[in-house]
GROMACS .gro file of C-alpha atoms in nm:
model
  511
    1MET     CA    1  -0.303  -0.606  -0.297
    2ASN     CA    2   0.023  -0.800  -0.275
    3ILE     CA    3   0.013  -1.157  -0.156
    4GLU     CA    4   0.174  -1.100   0.182
    5THR     CA    5  -0.091  -0.842   0.264
    6LYS     CA    6  -0.363  -1.078   0.143
    7LEU     CA    7  -0.235  -1.365   0.356
    8GLN     CA    8  -0.213  -1.137   0.660
    9GLN     CA    9  -0.569  -1.024   0.591
   10CYS     CA   10  -0.682  -1.387   0.598
   11LYS     CA   11  -0.493  -1.450   0.921
   12ARG     CA   12  -0.646  -1.146   1.093
   13ALA     CA   13  -0.997  -1.249   0.985
   14ASN     CA   14  -0.948  -1.603   1.114
   15HIS     CA   15  -1.125  -1.554   1.450
   16GLN     CA   16  -1.393  -1.818   1.401
   17PRO     CA   17  -1.377  -2.174   1.540
   18SER     CA   18  -1.229  -2.440   1.317
   19LYS     CA   19  -1.450  -2.512   1.016
   20HIS     CA   20  -1.481  -2.811   0.789
   21VAL     CA   21  -1.468  -2.708   0.423
   22THR     CA   22  -1.541  -2.939   0.133
   23ILE     CA   23  -1.367  -2.821  -0.182
   24LEU     CA   24  -1.498  -2.917  -0.524
   25GLY     CA   25  -1.221  -2.936  -0.780
   26ALA     CA   26  -0.852  -3.023  -0.743
   27GLY     CA   27  -0.719  -2.763  -0.985
   28ILE     CA   28  -0.484  -2.494  -0.863
   29ALA     CA   29  -0.764  -2.282  -0.710
   30GLY     CA   30  -0.899  -2.572  -0.505
   31LEU     CA   31  -0.555  -2.688  -0.390
   32ILE     CA   32  -0.436  -2.339  -0.294
   33ALA     CA   33  -0.754  -2.288  -0.093
   34ALA     CA   34  -0.710  -2.625   0.080
   35TYR     CA   35  -0.345  -2.549   0.157
   36GLU     CA   36  -0.418  -2.208   0.313
   37LEU     CA   37  -0.730  -2.318   0.502
   38GLU     CA   38  -0.530  -2.593   0.670
   39ARG     CA   39  -0.255  -2.346   0.760
   40LEU     CA   40  -0.525  -2.140   0.933
   41GLY     CA   41  -0.638  -2.440   1.138
   42HIS     CA   42  -0.940  -2.557   0.938
   43GLN     CA   43  -1.023  -2.905   0.810
   44VAL     CA   44  -1.061  -2.970   0.440
   45ASP     CA   45  -1.146  -3.248   0.202
   46VAL     CA   46  -1.117  -3.216  -0.175
   47MET     CA   47  -1.347  -3.383  -0.427
   48GLU     CA   48  -1.232  -3.410  -0.789
   49GLY     CA   49  -1.456  -3.540  -1.065
   50SER     CA   50  -1.185  -3.648  -1.307
   51PRO     CA   51  -0.928  -3.927  -1.264
   52ARG     CA   52  -0.647  -3.674  -1.218
   53ILE     CA   53  -0.566  -3.360  -1.019
   54GLY     CA   54  -0.441  -3.034  -1.166
   55GLY     CA   55  -0.735  -2.907  -1.369
   56ARG     CA   56  -0.601  -2.706  -1.661
   57ILE     CA   57  -0.243  -2.757  -1.548
   58TRP     CA   58  -0.160  -3.074  -1.739
   59THR     CA   59   0.194  -3.179  -1.819
   60HIS     CA   60   0.204  -3.472  -2.061
   61ARG     CA   61   0.510  -3.696  -2.042
   62PHE     CA   62   0.606  -3.922  -2.328
   63GLY     CA   63   0.752  -4.254  -2.213
   64ASP     CA   64   0.923  -4.225  -1.874
   65PRO     CA   65   0.663  -4.068  -1.640
   66ILE     CA   66   0.933  -3.899  -1.432
   67ASP     CA   67   1.212  -3.786  -1.665
   68GLY     CA   68   1.069  -3.839  -2.012
   69PRO     CA   69   1.028  -3.565  -2.271
   70TYR     CA   70   0.725  -3.354  -2.180
   71GLY     CA   71   0.500  -3.081  -2.308
   72GLU     CA   72   0.227  -2.869  -2.157
   73LEU     CA   73  -0.131  -2.943  -2.258
   74GLY     CA   74  -0.245  -2.664  -2.028
   75ALA     CA   75  -0.080  -2.370  -1.852
   76MET     CA   76   0.279  -2.323  -1.968
   77ARG     CA   77   0.411  -1.981  -1.860
   78ILE     CA   78   0.419  -1.744  -1.563
   79PRO     CA   79   0.449  -1.367  -1.613
   80PRO     CA   80   0.686  -1.199  -1.365
   81GLN     CA   81   0.410  -0.967  -1.240
   82HIS     CA   82   0.200  -1.268  -1.134
   83GLU     CA   83   0.346  -1.263  -0.784
   84TYR     CA   84   0.076  -1.483  -0.630
   85VAL     CA   85   0.180  -1.777  -0.848
   86LEU     CA   86   0.551  -1.710  -0.802
   87HIS     CA   87   0.499  -1.695  -0.423
   88TYR     CA   88   0.382  -2.057  -0.423
   89VAL     CA   89   0.656  -2.162  -0.665
   90GLN     CA   90   0.907  -2.035  -0.409
   91THR     CA   91   0.717  -2.152  -0.100
   92LEU     CA   92   0.695  -2.507  -0.236
   93GLY     CA   93   1.068  -2.521  -0.313
   94LEU     CA   94   1.042  -2.493  -0.691
   95GLY     CA   95   1.218  -2.159  -0.735
   96ASP     CA   96   1.533  -2.323  -0.872
   97LYS     CA   97   1.322  -2.473  -1.152
   98LEU     CA   98   1.222  -2.137  -1.299
   99ARG     CA   99   1.354  -2.090  -1.652
  100LYS     CA  100   1.300  -1.829  -1.919
  101PHE     CA  101   1.009  -1.893  -2.154
  102VAL     CA  102   1.095  -1.769  -2.503
  103THR     CA  103   0.769  -1.641  -2.644
  104MET     CA  104   0.595  -1.530  -2.963
  105PHE     CA  105   0.785  -1.265  -3.167
  106GLU     CA  106   1.093  -1.301  -2.945
  107GLU     CA  107   1.269  -1.540  -3.187
  108HIS     CA  108   1.293  -1.352  -3.517
  109ASN     CA  109   1.405  -1.663  -3.704
  110ALA     CA  110   1.069  -1.826  -3.634
  111LEU     CA  111   0.842  -1.871  -3.933
  112VAL     CA  112   0.512  -1.743  -4.068
  113ASN     CA  113   0.286  -1.913  -4.319
  114ILE     CA  114   0.064  -1.662  -4.499
  115ASP     CA  115  -0.155  -1.820  -4.764
  116GLY     CA  116   0.114  -2.076  -4.847
  117THR     CA  117   0.407  -1.831  -4.843
  118VAL     CA  118   0.659  -1.913  -4.569
  119LEU     CA  119   0.895  -1.643  -4.444
  120ARG     CA  120   1.077  -1.530  -4.132
  121ILE     CA  121   0.857  -1.365  -3.874
  122GLN     CA  122   1.040  -1.033  -3.899
  123ASP     CA  123   0.947  -1.010  -4.266
  124ALA     CA  124   0.580  -1.099  -4.221
  125PRO     CA  125   0.422  -0.750  -4.197
  126ARG     CA  126   0.537  -0.637  -4.542
  127SER     CA  127   0.399  -0.956  -4.691
  128ILE     CA  128   0.073  -0.898  -4.506
  129GLN     CA  129   0.057  -0.552  -4.660
  130MET     CA  130   0.075  -0.694  -5.010
  131HIS     CA  131  -0.142  -0.997  -4.939
  132TYR     CA  132  -0.435  -0.818  -4.775
  133ARG     CA  133  -0.387  -0.487  -4.954
  134GLY     CA  134  -0.679  -0.255  -4.866
  135VAL     CA  135  -0.579  -0.013  -4.590
  136PHE     CA  136  -0.232  -0.167  -4.572
  137VAL     CA  137  -0.140  -0.024  -4.913
  138ASP     CA  138  -0.363   0.284  -4.901
  139GLU     CA  139  -0.133   0.574  -4.991
  140ARG     CA  140  -0.340   0.818  -4.789
  141TYR     CA  141  -0.135   0.683  -4.500
  142SER     CA  142   0.241   0.698  -4.458
  143GLU     CA  143   0.455   0.389  -4.508
  144LYS     CA  144   0.525   0.380  -4.131
  145THR     CA  145   0.153   0.393  -4.050
  146ARG     CA  146   0.078   0.111  -4.293
  147LEU     CA  147   0.368  -0.102  -4.168
  148PHE     CA  148   0.274  -0.043  -3.806
  149ALA     CA  149  -0.085  -0.147  -3.880
  150ALA     CA  150   0.043  -0.457  -4.060
  151TRP     CA  151   0.251  -0.547  -3.754
  152LEU     CA  152  -0.051  -0.499  -3.533
  153LYS     CA  153  -0.247  -0.734  -3.758
  154THR     CA  154   0.039  -0.987  -3.751
  155ILE     CA  155   0.037  -0.989  -3.371
  156VAL     CA  156  -0.341  -1.019  -3.337
  157ASP     CA  157  -0.358  -1.281  -3.613
  158ALA     CA  158  -0.096  -1.491  -3.433
  159ILE     CA  159  -0.242  -1.471  -3.083
  160GLY     CA  160  -0.609  -1.382  -3.116
  161SER     CA  161  -0.912  -1.584  -3.212
  162GLY     CA  162  -1.095  -1.548  -3.540
  163GLU     CA  163  -1.345  -1.318  -3.368
  164LEU     CA  164  -1.068  -1.085  -3.252
  165ARG     CA  165  -0.903  -1.087  -3.594
  166GLU     CA  166  -1.233  -0.971  -3.742
  167CYS     CA  167  -1.259  -0.700  -3.473
  168LEU     CA  168  -0.922  -0.558  -3.569
  169GLU     CA  169  -0.999  -0.559  -3.941
  170ARG     CA  170  -1.324  -0.369  -3.881
  171ASP     CA  171  -1.149  -0.121  -3.654
  172LEU     CA  172  -0.866  -0.060  -3.900
  173ASN     CA  173  -1.103  -0.006  -4.188
  174SER     CA  174  -1.341   0.219  -3.997
  175HIS     CA  175  -1.115   0.443  -3.788
  176LEU     CA  176  -0.795   0.296  -3.641
  177MET     CA  177  -0.579   0.385  -3.941
  178ASP     CA  178  -0.682   0.748  -3.895
  179GLU     CA  179  -0.593   0.724  -3.525
  180LEU     CA  180  -0.250   0.577  -3.605
  181LYS     CA  181  -0.194   0.850  -3.863
  182LYS     CA  182  -0.205   1.112  -3.586
  183LEU     CA  183   0.069   0.947  -3.381
  184ASP     CA  184   0.449   0.954  -3.400
  185LEU     CA  185   0.529   0.588  -3.465
  186ASP     CA  186   0.902   0.618  -3.539
  187PRO     CA  187   1.019   0.556  -3.179
  188PHE     CA  188   0.850   0.215  -3.176
  189PHE     CA  189   1.029   0.058  -3.472
  190ASP     CA  190   1.359  -0.123  -3.428
  191VAL     CA  191   1.678   0.015  -3.584
  192CYS     CA  192   1.611  -0.177  -3.904
  193GLY     CA  193   1.259  -0.038  -3.923
  194LYS     CA  194   1.113  -0.389  -3.945
  195THR     CA  195   0.965  -0.480  -3.608
  196ILE     CA  196   0.771  -0.278  -3.351
  197ASP     CA  197   0.770  -0.251  -2.972
  198LEU     CA  198   0.400  -0.280  -2.894
  199HIS     CA  199   0.462  -0.260  -2.519
  200ALA     CA  200   0.636   0.078  -2.550
  201PHE     CA  201   0.367   0.202  -2.787
  202ILE     CA  202   0.079   0.118  -2.550
  203LYS     CA  203   0.271   0.270  -2.259
  204ALA     CA  204   0.324   0.592  -2.456
  205TYR     CA  205  -0.030   0.603  -2.596
  206PRO     CA  206  -0.258   0.423  -2.345
  207SER     CA  207  -0.564   0.600  -2.486
  208PHE     CA  208  -0.518   0.410  -2.815
  209ARG     CA  209  -0.676   0.105  -2.656
  210ASN     CA  210  -0.997   0.299  -2.599
  211LYS     CA  211  -1.021   0.349  -2.975
  212CYS     CA  212  -1.045  -0.028  -3.023
  213SER     CA  213  -1.358  -0.241  -3.000
  214LYS     CA  214  -1.426  -0.351  -2.643
  215ALA     CA  215  -1.318  -0.713  -2.682
  216LEU     CA  216  -0.999  -0.617  -2.863
  217ASN     CA  217  -0.921  -0.352  -2.601
  218ILE     CA  218  -0.948  -0.609  -2.322
  219PHE     CA  219  -0.758  -0.876  -2.515
  220LEU     CA  220  -0.465  -0.638  -2.569
  221SER     CA  221  -0.380  -0.700  -2.203
  222ASP     CA  222  -0.330  -1.069  -2.279
  223ILE     CA  223  -0.134  -0.986  -2.593
  224LEU     CA  224   0.104  -0.766  -2.395
  225ILE     CA  225   0.154  -1.044  -2.139
  226GLU     CA  226   0.200  -1.319  -2.398
  227THR     CA  227   0.459  -1.120  -2.594
  228SER     CA  228   0.657  -1.013  -2.287
  229HIS     CA  229   1.024  -1.106  -2.296
  230ASP     CA  230   1.047  -1.198  -1.927
  231LEU     CA  231   0.805  -1.488  -1.892
  232TRP     CA  232   0.891  -1.791  -1.676
  233GLN     CA  233   0.826  -2.162  -1.700
  234LEU     CA  234   0.897  -2.455  -1.467
  235GLU     CA  235   1.167  -2.683  -1.599
  236GLY     CA  236   1.045  -3.037  -1.548
  237GLY     CA  237   0.679  -2.946  -1.598
  238MET     CA  238   0.415  -2.716  -1.455
  239ASP     CA  239   0.251  -3.012  -1.282
  240GLN     CA  240   0.528  -2.998  -1.021
  241LEU     CA  241   0.335  -2.709  -0.869
  242ILE     CA  242   0.022  -2.923  -0.843
  243HIS     CA  243   0.192  -3.231  -0.697
  244SER     CA  244   0.387  -3.021  -0.445
  245LEU     CA  245   0.064  -2.857  -0.328
  246ALA     CA  246  -0.114  -3.191  -0.299
  247ALA     CA  247   0.174  -3.335  -0.095
  248ALA     CA  248   0.151  -3.042   0.147
  249ILE     CA  249  -0.222  -3.090   0.215
  250ASN     CA  250  -0.321  -3.321   0.502
  251GLY     CA  251  -0.688  -3.363   0.417
  252PRO     CA  252  -0.805  -3.624   0.167
  253ILE     CA  253  -0.801  -3.549  -0.206
  254ARG     CA  254  -1.029  -3.793  -0.385
  255CYS     CA  255  -1.064  -3.829  -0.762
  256ASN     CA  256  -1.347  -3.986  -0.963
  257GLN     CA  257  -1.614  -3.812  -0.755
  258ASN     CA  258  -1.845  -3.663  -1.017
  259VAL     CA  259  -2.068  -3.397  -0.859
  260VAL     CA  260  -2.419  -3.406  -1.011
  261ALA     CA  261  -2.616  -3.176  -0.778
  262LEU     CA  262  -2.567  -2.886  -0.538
  263ARG     CA  263  -2.848  -2.778  -0.307
  264VAL     CA  264  -2.798  -2.469  -0.095
  265TYR     CA  265  -2.977  -2.451   0.242
  266GLN     CA  266  -2.971  -2.197   0.523
  267ASP     CA  267  -2.735  -2.410   0.734
  268GLY     CA  268  -2.529  -2.596   0.476
  269VAL     CA  269  -2.488  -2.732   0.126
  270GLU     CA  270  -2.598  -3.074   0.009
  271ILE     CA  271  -2.374  -3.240  -0.249
  272SER     CA  272  -2.471  -3.537  -0.463
  273TRP     CA  273  -2.206  -3.719  -0.660
  274LEU     CA  274  -2.149  -4.035  -0.859
  275GLU     CA  275  -1.861  -4.264  -0.766
  276ALA     CA  276  -1.804  -4.614  -0.898
  277GLY     CA  277  -2.156  -4.623  -1.034
  278LYS     CA  278  -2.321  -4.528  -0.704
  279LEU     CA  279  -2.500  -4.208  -0.611
  280HIS     CA  280  -2.396  -4.051  -0.281
  281THR     CA  281  -2.530  -3.748  -0.096
  282ARG     CA  282  -2.364  -3.548   0.179
  283LEU     CA  283  -2.467  -3.241   0.376
  284CYS     CA  284  -2.168  -3.012   0.430
  285ASP     CA  285  -2.122  -2.707   0.651
  286TYR     CA  286  -1.905  -2.512   0.404
  287VAL     CA  287  -1.839  -2.580   0.038
  288LEU     CA  288  -1.594  -2.407  -0.194
  289CYS     CA  289  -1.683  -2.474  -0.556
  290THR     CA  290  -1.402  -2.430  -0.809
  291ILE     CA  291  -1.583  -2.622  -1.085
  292PRO     CA  292  -1.584  -2.416  -1.407
  293PHE     CA  293  -1.925  -2.264  -1.475
  294SER     CA  294  -1.917  -2.428  -1.818
  295VAL     CA  295  -1.950  -2.758  -1.627
  296LEU     CA  296  -2.148  -2.633  -1.326
  297ARG     CA  297  -2.433  -2.514  -1.549
  298GLN     CA  298  -2.485  -2.876  -1.658
  299ILE     CA  299  -2.562  -3.011  -1.310
  300GLU     CA  300  -2.867  -2.978  -1.084
  301LEU     CA  301  -2.856  -2.653  -0.885
  302SER     CA  302  -3.109  -2.543  -0.625
  303GLY     CA  303  -3.122  -2.276  -0.356
  304LEU     CA  304  -2.917  -2.025  -0.557
  305ASP     CA  305  -3.064  -1.682  -0.629
  306GLU     CA  306  -3.166  -1.582  -0.981
  307ASP     CA  307  -2.876  -1.342  -1.031
  308LYS     CA  308  -2.624  -1.612  -0.943
  309LEU     CA  309  -2.788  -1.865  -1.173
  310ALA     CA  310  -2.788  -1.609  -1.455
  311THR     CA  311  -2.417  -1.549  -1.403
  312ILE     CA  312  -2.340  -1.923  -1.405
  313HIS     CA  313  -2.532  -1.970  -1.730
  314ASN     CA  314  -2.422  -1.651  -1.908
  315ILE     CA  315  -2.046  -1.630  -1.856
  316ILE     CA  316  -1.880  -1.676  -2.194
  317TYR     CA  317  -1.620  -1.950  -2.241
  318TRP     CA  318  -1.373  -2.008  -2.522
  319PRO     CA  319  -1.245  -2.344  -2.640
  320ALA     CA  320  -0.870  -2.407  -2.660
  321THR     CA  321  -0.686  -2.693  -2.829
  322LYS     CA  322  -0.324  -2.807  -2.801
  323VAL     CA  323  -0.137  -3.069  -3.002
  324LEU     CA  324   0.203  -3.204  -2.890
  325PHE     CA  325   0.449  -3.382  -3.122
  326LEU     CA  326   0.737  -3.588  -2.987
  327CYS     CA  327   1.022  -3.546  -3.237
  328ALA     CA  328   1.337  -3.753  -3.271
  329ARG     CA  329   1.547  -3.436  -3.275
  330PRO     CA  330   1.494  -3.059  -3.253
  331PHE     CA  331   1.518  -3.013  -3.631
  332TRP     CA  332   1.400  -2.650  -3.608
  333GLN     CA  333   1.734  -2.557  -3.455
  334GLU     CA  334   1.891  -2.635  -3.794
  335SER     CA  335   1.694  -2.333  -3.920
  336GLY     CA  336   1.828  -2.113  -3.641
  337ILE     CA  337   1.513  -2.135  -3.426
  338PHE     CA  338   1.580  -2.167  -3.053
  339GLY     CA  339   1.254  -2.127  -2.865
  340GLY     CA  340   0.980  -1.879  -2.943
  341ALA     CA  341   0.695  -1.953  -3.179
  342SER     CA  342   0.597  -1.964  -3.544
  343PHE     CA  343   0.244  -1.917  -3.668
  344SER     CA  344   0.030  -2.013  -3.962
  345ASP     CA  345  -0.292  -1.885  -4.114
  346ASP     CA  346  -0.401  -2.250  -4.123
  347ALA     CA  347  -0.610  -2.355  -3.824
  348VAL     CA  348  -0.298  -2.473  -3.636
  349ARG     CA  349  -0.210  -2.105  -3.564
  350GLN     CA  350   0.066  -2.098  -3.296
  351ILE     CA  351   0.360  -2.343  -3.298
  352TYR     CA  352   0.586  -2.321  -2.990
  353TYR     CA  353   0.942  -2.451  -2.974
  354PRO     CA  354   1.082  -2.570  -2.639
  355SER     CA  355   1.292  -2.322  -2.445
  356THR     CA  356   1.436  -2.596  -2.222
  357LYS     CA  357   1.593  -2.929  -2.311
  358SER     CA  358   1.494  -3.274  -2.193
  359HIS     CA  359   1.753  -3.435  -1.964
  360SER     CA  360   1.691  -3.789  -2.080
  361SER     CA  361   1.747  -3.789  -2.455
  362LEU     CA  362   1.776  -3.590  -2.775
  363ASN     CA  363   1.402  -3.628  -2.825
  364SER     CA  364   1.221  -3.296  -2.814
  365VAL     CA  365   0.855  -3.203  -2.774
  366LEU     CA  366   0.704  -2.948  -3.008
  367LEU     CA  367   0.380  -2.770  -2.928
  368ALA     CA  368   0.270  -2.824  -3.286
  369SER     CA  369  -0.057  -2.632  -3.252
  370TYR     CA  370  -0.205  -2.398  -2.993
  371THR     CA  371  -0.541  -2.248  -3.082
  372ILE     CA  372  -0.828  -2.062  -2.915
  373GLY     CA  373  -1.176  -1.963  -3.024
  374ASN     CA  374  -1.302  -2.069  -3.366
  375ASP     CA  375  -0.974  -2.237  -3.465
  376ALA     CA  376  -0.981  -2.449  -3.149
  377ARG     CA  377  -1.345  -2.535  -3.212
  378TYR     CA  378  -1.261  -2.645  -3.567
  379LEU     CA  379  -0.979  -2.874  -3.449
  380GLY     CA  380  -1.188  -2.994  -3.156
  381MET     CA  381  -1.460  -3.123  -3.388
  382MET     CA  382  -1.212  -3.365  -3.548
  383SER     CA  383  -1.129  -3.709  -3.416
  384GLU     CA  384  -0.787  -3.726  -3.252
  385GLN     CA  385  -0.644  -3.907  -3.556
  386GLU     CA  386  -0.790  -3.650  -3.796
  387ARG     CA  387  -0.661  -3.365  -3.579
  388HIS     CA  388  -0.309  -3.503  -3.567
  389SER     CA  389  -0.304  -3.564  -3.942
  390TYR     CA  390  -0.429  -3.212  -4.013
  391VAL     CA  391  -0.167  -3.055  -3.785
  392LYS     CA  392   0.111  -3.266  -3.933
  393GLU     CA  393   0.015  -3.160  -4.286
  394ALA     CA  394  -0.012  -2.791  -4.191
  395LEU     CA  395   0.315  -2.800  -3.997
  396SER     CA  396   0.495  -2.958  -4.293
  397LYS     CA  397   0.441  -2.634  -4.487
  398LEU     CA  398   0.676  -2.464  -4.241
  399HIS     CA  399   0.891  -2.765  -4.153
  400PRO     CA  400   0.899  -3.032  -4.427
  401GLU     CA  401   1.126  -3.237  -4.199
  402ILE     CA  402   0.822  -3.349  -4.002
  403LYS     CA  403   0.732  -3.586  -4.289
  404VAL     CA  404   1.074  -3.755  -4.299
  405PRO     CA  405   1.027  -4.113  -4.169
  406GLY     CA  406   1.147  -4.151  -3.812
  407THR     CA  407   1.117  -3.779  -3.728
  408LEU     CA  408   0.776  -3.786  -3.563
  409LEU     CA  409   0.773  -4.044  -3.283
  410ASP     CA  410   0.448  -3.981  -3.100
  411MET     CA  411   0.155  -3.738  -3.071
  412THR     CA  412  -0.109  -3.634  -2.822
  413SER     CA  413  -0.363  -3.355  -2.796
  414ILE     CA  414  -0.638  -3.204  -2.585
  415ALA     CA  415  -0.949  -3.023  -2.707
  416TRP     CA  416  -1.040  -2.844  -2.385
  417GLY     CA  417  -1.380  -2.746  -2.520
  418ASN     CA  418  -1.468  -3.117  -2.544
  419TYR     CA  419  -1.301  -3.223  -2.219
  420LYS     CA  420  -1.575  -3.333  -1.980
  421TRP     CA  421  -1.421  -3.171  -1.674
  422SER     CA  422  -1.372  -2.822  -1.818
  423ALA     CA  423  -1.601  -2.799  -2.125
  424ALA     CA  424  -1.388  -2.500  -2.229
  425GLY     CA  425  -1.039  -2.355  -2.238
  426CYS     CA  426  -1.116  -2.051  -2.021
  427SER     CA  427  -1.375  -1.785  -1.949
  428ILE     CA  428  -1.356  -1.447  -2.122
  429PRO     CA  429  -1.439  -1.115  -1.956
  430TRP     CA  430  -1.684  -0.969  -2.205
  431ASP     CA  431  -2.027  -1.008  -2.350
  432ARG     CA  432  -2.061  -1.132  -2.708
  433SER     CA  433  -2.174  -0.785  -2.815
  434ALA     CA  434  -1.826  -0.656  -2.726
  435PHE     CA  435  -1.701  -0.795  -3.056
  436TYR     CA  436  -1.929  -0.563  -3.247
  437GLN     CA  437  -1.986  -0.261  -3.024
  438SER     CA  438  -1.826   0.054  -3.163
  439PRO     CA  439  -1.579   0.230  -2.930
  440GLN     CA  440  -1.806   0.535  -2.885
  441HIS     CA  441  -2.082   0.310  -2.745
  442GLN     CA  442  -1.872   0.081  -2.530
  443ASP     CA  443  -2.025   0.204  -2.206
  444ALA     CA  444  -2.349   0.039  -2.313
  445ILE     CA  445  -2.197  -0.310  -2.306
  446PRO     CA  446  -2.343  -0.512  -2.017
  447HIS     CA  447  -2.157  -0.762  -1.800
  448THR     CA  448  -1.811  -0.618  -1.860
  449GLU     CA  449  -1.486  -0.726  -1.700
  450SER     CA  450  -1.532  -0.477  -1.415
  451VAL     CA  451  -1.830  -0.663  -1.264
  452TYR     CA  452  -1.859  -1.012  -1.408
  453HIS     CA  453  -1.597  -1.169  -1.180
  454GLN     CA  454  -1.761  -1.020  -0.870
  455LYS     CA  455  -2.090  -1.183  -0.963
  456ALA     CA  456  -1.913  -1.510  -1.036
  457ALA     CA  457  -1.737  -1.508  -0.698
  458SER     CA  458  -2.037  -1.400  -0.487
  459PRO     CA  459  -2.124  -1.670  -0.227
  460GLN     CA  460  -2.463  -1.830  -0.168
  461ASN     CA  461  -2.502  -1.880   0.208
  462THR     CA  462  -2.216  -2.123   0.287
  463LEU     CA  463  -2.144  -2.209  -0.078
  464PHE     CA  464  -1.839  -2.015  -0.198
  465PHE     CA  465  -1.676  -1.992  -0.541
  466ALA     CA  466  -1.324  -1.962  -0.683
  467GLY     CA  467  -1.139  -2.022  -1.010
  468GLU     CA  468  -1.015  -1.821  -1.305
  469HIS     CA  469  -1.377  -1.738  -1.394
  470CYS     CA  470  -1.409  -1.559  -1.057
  471SER     CA  471  -1.114  -1.327  -1.118
  472LYS     CA  472  -1.003  -1.020  -1.310
  473LEU     CA  473  -0.746  -1.239  -1.485
  474PRO     CA  474  -0.935  -1.520  -1.658
  475ALA     CA  475  -0.722  -1.784  -1.831
  476TRP     CA  476  -0.422  -1.716  -1.607
  477LEU     CA  477  -0.303  -1.907  -1.299
  478GLN     CA  478  -0.275  -1.574  -1.117
  479GLY     CA  479  -0.649  -1.523  -1.146
  480SER     CA  480  -0.719  -1.869  -1.005
  481VAL     CA  481  -0.485  -1.815  -0.710
  482GLU     CA  482  -0.617  -1.466  -0.632
  483SER     CA  483  -0.975  -1.591  -0.633
  484ALA     CA  484  -0.881  -1.884  -0.408
  485LEU     CA  485  -0.729  -1.654  -0.148
  486GLN     CA  486  -1.032  -1.425  -0.159
  487ALA     CA  487  -1.253  -1.729  -0.102
  488VAL     CA  488  -1.034  -1.833   0.193
  489TYR     CA  489  -1.080  -1.488   0.344
  490ASP     CA  490  -1.456  -1.498   0.289
  491ILE     CA  491  -1.485  -1.844   0.446
  492VAL     CA  492  -1.274  -1.782   0.757
  493SER     CA  493  -1.446  -1.448   0.824
  494HIS     CA  494  -1.797  -1.587   0.771
  495ASN     CA  495  -2.024  -1.584   1.074
  496SER     CA  496  -2.256  -1.883   1.077
  497SER     CA  497  -2.491  -2.069   1.306
  498VAL     CA  498  -2.340  -2.393   1.177
  499ASN     CA  499  -2.224  -2.619   1.461
  500PRO     CA  500  -1.841  -2.626   1.422
  501ASN     CA  501  -1.824  -2.970   1.585
  502LYS     CA  502  -2.078  -3.133   1.350
  503LYS     CA  503  -1.930  -3.390   1.115
  504PRO     CA  504  -2.043  -3.392   0.750
  505SER     CA  505  -2.310  -3.658   0.708
  506LEU     CA  506  -2.278  -3.923   0.440
  507VAL     CA  507  -2.579  -4.101   0.297
  508LEU     CA  508  -2.570  -4.368   0.027
  509GLU     CA  509  -2.882  -4.309  -0.176
  510LYS     CA  510  -2.858  -4.543  -0.470
  511GLY     CA  511  -2.650  -4.832  -0.588
   0.00000   0.00000   0.00000
């Protein structure tokens, strides 16, 4: 459903008296919901546990908080098909800030580090063939089949977690090479025969995905999005979307309100939270909870049914870690690299170069490491100083310039798996067994992407839920926005015996 239809659906369903909705979480899902509920004539207040708004949209600015060099510790790109997000970019007057995001494999001069050997990204697959050998040099398969498989491994190695890399290796060794052997791969190589067009290949052979392990099959959707050549970013920082939303909301948005309990009753929801060392409790008519389940499962919950509690506790989350380096100059441009990303088989994995320039100086911010899964967990276990030192050493294998005195001016990082207010990078739409289930038995996998988000989003009386974990598109802003609008619809169309004129009660329980 396109967004205009969805908004009209909400408007048509809005036949109830004005409601007061308390929203837990000031990330994009919570703020979108607040914005649209107010437009429909309802009252909102937003409670945020952390000292900042934005959730996993987090633009870090070095120096000048307004015009200083910046990098994204959280969301950094918008696919063109994510029309819900782009709708709000335009609605909030940010359309003129949209700029192309040069992504992984788009800049062929970017670098690859394979076991200490550094080469251009376009030459990586042949080196992978010789380095890993096995099926990649098995002469039962044609050179094109082996090279195509090596490219597929290069792509998954660069973008996927360690678990997904293992999935692909098992699939290649057990049956995928034989599947590739049956297909005409020539149309998907470039004129030089070096690189492949994975998007065209999947479009031509959609059934190939069903030959992959379940988790890899699902993750191919993210790979296709992340390697698209028409991604967008917001020049000046993604947090402009958050601050523009907040400015457009009339109701209060309060930070440092740490929710510690939710109790669902027939006629409302009781919230307990800590603020400035004091415990408060309030009975609310309607509550929209956008708190990640990775955090929600740590607080006191009562009045929820067993199926809902099982969903909250069983949804799988992945860690993610990002490290930003402020550099005195964009030295990578001296190697012909203008945007895009390099990658390394060290734990730093993806290294993204800025596609836009800072207005204030020659200083440039490098996303020196972007990791998910096991790699992110490994970096997250380090102290910040250890993490920065590790990334600097690993990055120097690709860019020795980083060790030249005066080149590296500042550093910062976020290990989302350790961050109190998310306890994860994002949810993932599969059960752990999906990593190991063979394709012929994939129907036996429980809790797949087709149903998990419906269970996550299901309300409990007047307690509603939204966030990327409640959507078909986990980890993406689009999923958060879609789930927020569905929650808005569910709230405004909800019939309740709650007195619409009753004010939320506030009780100070403990000092």
